[in-house]
């Protein structure tokens, strides 16, 4: 039996979701929390396996609540269940430990399946949501490329390597991926540090990170 906690400030919606879930013999709803603060408390008390978490709620939103719950018990799986498909919400939720992101127009059978899959360790991202993440990541990458070129006069190859540094690639991995010798890769990286006005990798990453 999978123990599920519902978190939603709209009581009638939460009751409806509870009724849907209770049609499954594999799921037990152990409580309903009306906001993030109550959700954190109830997770500590009732030890659910899976939490269905709304995003916009009073007192503490779903993203913050997800972070707090995962800090306390990383084994609890959290699925965001909301009406909002904003890419910022999606990325924030996933980055804070959510196992998936679903919209409330999901069917009953699909919701129960998603709970079972999350319980088994899968990441739950429907195609529409996955597209949003891909589009957001592409926009961020393109934006950083433009700013690196404009602010620091980096060449196309230097921009490519700077973004690889930002993503955590080692010098050797950069050389291998771009089919460069180790020495050539080091030369590019030294030139990037010079143009960014920094003296090492950590400072370079921080400089690129600050370009939002």
PDB file of C-alpha atoms in Angstrom:
ATOM      1  CA  UNK A   1       0.000   0.000   0.000  1.00  0.00           C
ATOM      2  CA  UNK A   2       1.392   3.404  -1.038  1.00  0.00           C
ATOM      3  CA  UNK A   3       0.715   6.113   1.542  1.00  0.00           C
ATOM      4  CA  UNK A   4      -0.125   9.448  -0.105  1.00  0.00           C
ATOM      5  CA  UNK A   5      -0.393  12.938   1.396  1.00  0.00           C
ATOM      6  CA  UNK A   6      -2.398  15.547  -0.553  1.00  0.00           C
ATOM      7  CA  UNK A   7      -1.347  19.200  -0.330  1.00  0.00           C
ATOM      8  CA  UNK A   8      -3.796  21.742  -1.764  1.00  0.00           C
ATOM      9  CA  UNK A   9      -5.381  24.896  -0.364  1.00  0.00           C
ATOM     10  CA  UNK A  10      -8.594  24.272  -2.313  1.00  0.00           C
ATOM     11  CA  UNK A  11     -10.453  21.841  -0.085  1.00  0.00           C
ATOM     12  CA  UNK A  12     -13.008  20.746  -2.676  1.00  0.00           C
ATOM     13  CA  UNK A  13     -10.269  19.863  -5.174  1.00  0.00           C
ATOM     14  CA  UNK A  14      -8.318  17.950  -2.534  1.00  0.00           C
ATOM     15  CA  UNK A  15     -11.416  15.966  -1.562  1.00  0.00           C
ATOM     16  CA  UNK A  16     -12.058  15.175  -5.220  1.00  0.00           C
ATOM     17  CA  UNK A  17      -8.497  13.927  -5.720  1.00  0.00           C
ATOM     18  CA  UNK A  18      -8.806  11.865  -2.553  1.00  0.00           C
ATOM     19  CA  UNK A  19     -11.973  10.213  -3.879  1.00  0.00           C
ATOM     20  CA  UNK A  20     -10.218   9.388  -7.147  1.00  0.00           C
ATOM     21  CA  UNK A  21      -7.191   7.870  -5.413  1.00  0.00           C
ATOM     22  CA  UNK A  22      -9.275   5.791  -3.034  1.00  0.00           C
ATOM     23  CA  UNK A  23     -10.669   3.848  -6.000  1.00  0.00           C
ATOM     24  CA  UNK A  24      -7.240   2.191  -6.183  1.00  0.00           C
ATOM     25  CA  UNK A  25      -6.526  -0.674  -3.802  1.00  0.00           C
ATOM     26  CA  UNK A  26      -2.812   0.215  -3.965  1.00  0.00           C
ATOM     27  CA  UNK A  27      -3.142   3.753  -2.571  1.00  0.00           C
ATOM     28  CA  UNK A  28      -4.038   5.047   0.891  1.00  0.00           C
ATOM     29  CA  UNK A  29      -4.555   8.794   1.445  1.00  0.00           C
ATOM     30  CA  UNK A  30      -3.088   9.519   4.883  1.00  0.00           C
ATOM     31  CA  UNK A  31      -4.058  13.192   5.051  1.00  0.00           C
ATOM     32  CA  UNK A  32      -4.776  16.509   3.384  1.00  0.00           C
ATOM     33  CA  UNK A  33      -2.641  19.601   4.095  1.00  0.00           C
ATOM     34  CA  UNK A  34      -3.931  23.074   3.244  1.00  0.00           C
ATOM     35  CA  UNK A  35      -0.523  24.739   2.767  1.00  0.00           C
ATOM     36  CA  UNK A  36       3.210  24.065   2.692  1.00  0.00           C
ATOM     37  CA  UNK A  37       3.774  24.578   6.400  1.00  0.00           C
ATOM     38  CA  UNK A  38       1.126  22.025   7.343  1.00  0.00           C
ATOM     39  CA  UNK A  39       2.520  19.669   4.681  1.00  0.00           C
ATOM     40  CA  UNK A  40       5.991  19.723   6.233  1.00  0.00           C
ATOM     41  CA  UNK A  41       4.507  18.980   9.666  1.00  0.00           C
ATOM     42  CA  UNK A  42       2.269  16.189   8.393  1.00  0.00           C
ATOM     43  CA  UNK A  43       5.139  14.544   6.521  1.00  0.00           C
ATOM     44  CA  UNK A  44       7.081  14.344   9.779  1.00  0.00           C
ATOM     45  CA  UNK A  45       4.074  12.851  11.579  1.00  0.00           C
ATOM     46  CA  UNK A  46       2.521  10.525   9.001  1.00  0.00           C
ATOM     47  CA  UNK A  47       5.543   9.487   6.912  1.00  0.00           C
ATOM     48  CA  UNK A  48       3.857   9.319   3.496  1.00  0.00           C
ATOM     49  CA  UNK A  49       5.551   7.535   0.613  1.00  0.00           C
ATOM     50  CA  UNK A  50       4.356  10.053  -1.977  1.00  0.00           C
ATOM     51  CA  UNK A  51       3.172  13.664  -1.687  1.00  0.00           C
ATOM     52  CA  UNK A  52       0.929  15.307  -4.291  1.00  0.00           C
ATOM     53  CA  UNK A  53       1.912  18.968  -3.931  1.00  0.00           C
ATOM     54  CA  UNK A  54       0.140  22.061  -5.259  1.00  0.00           C
ATOM     55  CA  UNK A  55       2.318  25.078  -6.182  1.00  0.00           C
ATOM     56  CA  UNK A  56       0.485  28.272  -5.262  1.00  0.00           C
ATOM     57  CA  UNK A  57      -0.653  28.179  -1.640  1.00  0.00           C
ATOM     58  CA  UNK A  58      -0.734  30.634   1.281  1.00  0.00           C
ATOM     59  CA  UNK A  59       1.973  30.702   3.979  1.00  0.00           C
ATOM     60  CA  UNK A  60       4.433  28.462   2.106  1.00  0.00           C
ATOM     61  CA  UNK A  61       4.305  27.551  -1.577  1.00  0.00           C
ATOM     62  CA  UNK A  62       4.846  24.084  -3.003  1.00  0.00           C
ATOM     63  CA  UNK A  63       8.397  24.648  -4.199  1.00  0.00           C
ATOM     64  CA  UNK A  64       9.636  25.726  -0.751  1.00  0.00           C
ATOM     65  CA  UNK A  65       7.655  22.955   0.939  1.00  0.00           C
ATOM     66  CA  UNK A  66       9.210  20.400  -1.426  1.00  0.00           C
ATOM     67  CA  UNK A  67      12.695  21.599  -0.480  1.00  0.00           C
ATOM     68  CA  UNK A  68      11.921  21.434   3.264  1.00  0.00           C
ATOM     69  CA  UNK A  69      10.395  17.971   3.064  1.00  0.00           C
ATOM     70  CA  UNK A  70      13.288  16.543   1.013  1.00  0.00           C
ATOM     71  CA  UNK A  71      15.807  18.045   3.469  1.00  0.00           C
ATOM     72  CA  UNK A  72      14.048  16.198   6.292  1.00  0.00           C
ATOM     73  CA  UNK A  73      13.381  12.898   4.515  1.00  0.00           C
ATOM     74  CA  UNK A  74      14.883  12.347   1.072  1.00  0.00           C
ATOM     75  CA  UNK A  75      12.959   9.079   0.650  1.00  0.00           C
ATOM     76  CA  UNK A  76       9.595  10.832   0.338  1.00  0.00           C
ATOM     77  CA  UNK A  77       8.640  11.202  -3.331  1.00  0.00           C
ATOM     78  CA  UNK A  78       6.980  14.493  -4.244  1.00  0.00           C
ATOM     79  CA  UNK A  79       4.888  15.035  -7.356  1.00  0.00           C
ATOM     80  CA  UNK A  80       3.825  18.578  -8.161  1.00  0.00           C
ATOM     81  CA  UNK A  81       0.134  18.552  -9.140  1.00  0.00           C
ATOM     82  CA  UNK A  82      -0.964  21.984 -10.305  1.00  0.00           C
ATOM     83  CA  UNK A  83      -2.764  24.023 -12.947  1.00  0.00           C
ATOM     84  CA  UNK A  84       0.388  26.036 -13.738  1.00  0.00           C
ATOM     85  CA  UNK A  85       2.840  24.903 -16.433  1.00  0.00           C
ATOM     86  CA  UNK A  86       5.216  27.862 -16.048  1.00  0.00           C
ATOM     87  CA  UNK A  87       8.793  26.738 -16.815  1.00  0.00           C
ATOM     88  CA  UNK A  88      10.192  28.612 -13.787  1.00  0.00           C
ATOM     89  CA  UNK A  89       7.909  26.635 -11.478  1.00  0.00           C
ATOM     90  CA  UNK A  90       8.792  23.366 -13.197  1.00  0.00           C
ATOM     91  CA  UNK A  91      12.562  23.902 -13.006  1.00  0.00           C
ATOM     92  CA  UNK A  92      12.418  25.169  -9.400  1.00  0.00           C
ATOM     93  CA  UNK A  93      10.364  22.175  -8.291  1.00  0.00           C
ATOM     94  CA  UNK A  94      12.635  19.631  -9.997  1.00  0.00           C
ATOM     95  CA  UNK A  95      15.770  21.373  -8.711  1.00  0.00           C
ATOM     96  CA  UNK A  96      14.367  21.214  -5.180  1.00  0.00           C
ATOM     97  CA  UNK A  97      13.807  17.473  -5.310  1.00  0.00           C
ATOM     98  CA  UNK A  98      10.390  16.892  -6.891  1.00  0.00           C
ATOM     99  CA  UNK A  99      10.051  13.518  -8.636  1.00  0.00           C
ATOM    100  CA  UNK A 100       7.606  14.829 -11.187  1.00  0.00           C
ATOM    101  CA  UNK A 101       5.321  17.583 -12.367  1.00  0.00           C
ATOM    102  CA  UNK A 102       1.719  16.959 -13.422  1.00  0.00           C
ATOM    103  CA  UNK A 103      -1.174  19.181 -14.453  1.00  0.00           C
ATOM    104  CA  UNK A 104      -4.561  18.837 -12.791  1.00  0.00           C
ATOM    105  CA  UNK A 105      -6.270  17.929 -16.054  1.00  0.00           C
ATOM    106  CA  UNK A 106      -4.686  14.465 -15.756  1.00  0.00           C
ATOM    107  CA  UNK A 107      -7.022  11.452 -15.807  1.00  0.00           C
ATOM    108  CA  UNK A 108      -7.671   9.285 -12.759  1.00  0.00           C
ATOM    109  CA  UNK A 109      -5.885   6.174 -14.056  1.00  0.00           C
ATOM    110  CA  UNK A 110      -2.876   8.192 -15.211  1.00  0.00           C
ATOM    111  CA  UNK A 111      -2.630   9.878 -11.797  1.00  0.00           C
ATOM    112  CA  UNK A 112      -2.624   6.563  -9.940  1.00  0.00           C
ATOM    113  CA  UNK A 113      -0.011   5.211 -12.376  1.00  0.00           C
ATOM    114  CA  UNK A 114       2.138   8.321 -11.833  1.00  0.00           C
ATOM    115  CA  UNK A 115       2.030   7.787  -8.073  1.00  0.00           C
ATOM    116  CA  UNK A 116       3.085   4.156  -8.477  1.00  0.00           C
ATOM    117  CA  UNK A 117       5.889   5.100 -10.871  1.00  0.00           C
ATOM    118  CA  UNK A 118       7.195   7.860  -8.576  1.00  0.00           C
ATOM    119  CA  UNK A 119       7.076   5.440  -5.649  1.00  0.00           C
ATOM    120  CA  UNK A 120       9.255   3.075  -7.705  1.00  0.00           C
ATOM    121  CA  UNK A 121      11.807   5.811  -8.350  1.00  0.00           C
ATOM    122  CA  UNK A 122      10.777   7.115 -11.772  1.00  0.00           C
ATOM    123  CA  UNK A 123      10.720  10.784 -12.760  1.00  0.00           C
ATOM    124  CA  UNK A 124       7.250  11.835 -13.914  1.00  0.00           C
ATOM    125  CA  UNK A 125       7.371  14.411 -16.705  1.00  0.00           C
ATOM    126  CA  UNK A 126       4.639  14.317 -19.379  1.00  0.00           C
ATOM    127  CA  UNK A 127       5.744  15.342 -22.878  1.00  0.00           C
ATOM    128  CA  UNK A 128       4.232  18.833 -22.575  1.00  0.00           C
ATOM    129  CA  UNK A 129       6.174  19.521 -19.363  1.00  0.00           C
ATOM    130  CA  UNK A 130       9.404  18.028 -20.727  1.00  0.00           C
ATOM    131  CA  UNK A 131       9.126  20.376 -23.722  1.00  0.00           C
ATOM    132  CA  UNK A 132       8.776  23.354 -21.381  1.00  0.00           C
ATOM    133  CA  UNK A 133      11.991  22.372 -19.579  1.00  0.00           C
ATOM    134  CA  UNK A 134      13.877  21.905 -22.857  1.00  0.00           C
ATOM    135  CA  UNK A 135      12.669  25.267 -24.166  1.00  0.00           C
ATOM    136  CA  UNK A 136      13.628  27.029 -20.922  1.00  0.00           C
ATOM    137  CA  UNK A 137      17.103  25.442 -20.897  1.00  0.00           C
ATOM    138  CA  UNK A 138      17.617  26.474 -24.522  1.00  0.00           C
ATOM    139  CA  UNK A 139      16.600  30.057 -23.750  1.00  0.00           C
ATOM    140  CA  UNK A 140      18.989  30.235 -20.785  1.00  0.00           C
ATOM    141  CA  UNK A 141      21.862  28.825 -22.858  1.00  0.00           C
ATOM    142  CA  UNK A 142      21.178  31.202 -25.773  1.00  0.00           C
ATOM    143  CA  UNK A 143      20.912  34.162 -23.418  1.00  0.00           C
ATOM    144  CA  UNK A 144      24.256  33.357 -21.781  1.00  0.00           C
ATOM    145  CA  UNK A 145      25.912  32.890 -25.182  1.00  0.00           C
ATOM    146  CA  UNK A 146      24.736  36.326 -26.314  1.00  0.00           C
ATOM    147  CA  UNK A 147      25.885  38.001 -23.089  1.00  0.00           C
ATOM    148  CA  UNK A 148      29.294  36.290 -23.140  1.00  0.00           C
ATOM    149  CA  UNK A 149      29.890  37.480 -26.699  1.00  0.00           C
ATOM    150  CA  UNK A 150      28.681  41.017 -26.054  1.00  0.00           C
ATOM    151  CA  UNK A 151      30.164  41.640 -22.600  1.00  0.00           C
ATOM    152  CA  UNK A 152      33.532  39.884 -22.974  1.00  0.00           C
ATOM    153  CA  UNK A 153      34.087  39.669 -26.735  1.00  0.00           C
ATOM    154  CA  UNK A 154      34.432  35.872 -26.630  1.00  0.00           C
ATOM    155  CA  UNK A 155      34.756  33.990 -29.920  1.00  0.00           C
ATOM    156  CA  UNK A 156      32.266  31.238 -30.831  1.00  0.00           C
ATOM    157  CA  UNK A 157      34.694  28.546 -29.658  1.00  0.00           C
ATOM    158  CA  UNK A 158      35.454  30.439 -26.430  1.00  0.00           C
ATOM    159  CA  UNK A 159      31.717  30.772 -25.723  1.00  0.00           C
ATOM    160  CA  UNK A 160      31.302  27.031 -26.285  1.00  0.00           C
ATOM    161  CA  UNK A 161      34.130  26.215 -23.884  1.00  0.00           C
ATOM    162  CA  UNK A 162      32.999  28.800 -21.307  1.00  0.00           C
ATOM    163  CA  UNK A 163      29.549  27.161 -21.168  1.00  0.00           C
ATOM    164  CA  UNK A 164      31.180  23.742 -20.808  1.00  0.00           C
ATOM    165  CA  UNK A 165      33.206  25.080 -17.866  1.00  0.00           C
ATOM    166  CA  UNK A 166      29.951  26.394 -16.399  1.00  0.00           C
ATOM    167  CA  UNK A 167      28.368  22.936 -16.801  1.00  0.00           C
ATOM    168  CA  UNK A 168      31.232  21.300 -14.886  1.00  0.00           C
ATOM    169  CA  UNK A 169      33.329  19.761 -17.674  1.00  0.00           C
ATOM    170  CA  UNK A 170      36.973  19.157 -16.802  1.00  0.00           C
ATOM    171  CA  UNK A 171      39.780  20.397 -19.090  1.00  0.00           C
ATOM    172  CA  UNK A 172      40.317  16.875 -20.386  1.00  0.00           C
ATOM    173  CA  UNK A 173      36.599  16.337 -21.041  1.00  0.00           C
ATOM    174  CA  UNK A 174      36.473  19.620 -22.974  1.00  0.00           C
ATOM    175  CA  UNK A 175      39.479  18.621 -25.053  1.00  0.00           C
ATOM    176  CA  UNK A 176      37.985  15.201 -25.779  1.00  0.00           C
ATOM    177  CA  UNK A 177      34.498  16.503 -26.636  1.00  0.00           C
ATOM    178  CA  UNK A 178      35.813  19.189 -28.980  1.00  0.00           C
ATOM    179  CA  UNK A 179      38.626  17.032 -30.392  1.00  0.00           C
ATOM    180  CA  UNK A 180      41.354  19.415 -29.178  1.00  0.00           C
ATOM    181  CA  UNK A 181      44.739  18.612 -27.684  1.00  0.00           C
ATOM    182  CA  UNK A 182      44.988  19.134 -23.926  1.00  0.00           C
ATOM    183  CA  UNK A 183      47.356  22.041 -24.540  1.00  0.00           C
ATOM    184  CA  UNK A 184      44.990  23.782 -26.978  1.00  0.00           C
ATOM    185  CA  UNK A 185      42.076  23.374 -24.561  1.00  0.00           C
ATOM    186  CA  UNK A 186      44.195  24.901 -21.762  1.00  0.00           C
ATOM    187  CA  UNK A 187      45.107  27.822 -24.016  1.00  0.00           C
ATOM    188  CA  UNK A 188      41.455  28.514 -24.779  1.00  0.00           C
ATOM    189  CA  UNK A 189      40.563  28.317 -21.098  1.00  0.00           C
ATOM    190  CA  UNK A 190      43.394  30.700 -20.147  1.00  0.00           C
ATOM    191  CA  UNK A 191      42.170  33.163 -22.795  1.00  0.00           C
ATOM    192  CA  UNK A 192      38.634  32.916 -21.389  1.00  0.00           C
ATOM    193  CA  UNK A 193      39.871  33.636 -17.849  1.00  0.00           C
ATOM    194  CA  UNK A 194      41.751  36.671 -19.170  1.00  0.00           C
ATOM    195  CA  UNK A 195      38.712  38.061 -20.995  1.00  0.00           C
ATOM    196  CA  UNK A 196      36.423  37.417 -18.012  1.00  0.00           C
ATOM    197  CA  UNK A 197      38.953  39.073 -15.703  1.00  0.00           C
ATOM    198  CA  UNK A 198      39.193  36.066 -13.377  1.00  0.00           C
ATOM    199  CA  UNK A 199      42.055  33.902 -12.153  1.00  0.00           C
ATOM    200  CA  UNK A 200      40.525  30.429 -12.122  1.00  0.00           C
ATOM    201  CA  UNK A 201      37.680  28.043 -12.837  1.00  0.00           C
ATOM    202  CA  UNK A 202      35.567  28.762  -9.733  1.00  0.00           C
ATOM    203  CA  UNK A 203      35.660  32.507 -10.338  1.00  0.00           C
ATOM    204  CA  UNK A 204      34.837  31.996 -14.030  1.00  0.00           C
ATOM    205  CA  UNK A 205      31.811  29.847 -13.159  1.00  0.00           C
ATOM    206  CA  UNK A 206      30.592  32.465 -10.670  1.00  0.00           C
ATOM    207  CA  UNK A 207      30.995  35.212 -13.275  1.00  0.00           C
ATOM    208  CA  UNK A 208      29.001  33.278 -15.873  1.00  0.00           C
ATOM    209  CA  UNK A 209      26.393  32.319 -13.259  1.00  0.00           C
ATOM    210  CA  UNK A 210      25.876  35.988 -12.360  1.00  0.00           C
ATOM    211  CA  UNK A 211      24.937  36.835 -15.941  1.00  0.00           C
ATOM    212  CA  UNK A 212      21.167  36.416 -15.544  1.00  0.00           C
TER     213      UNK A 212
END
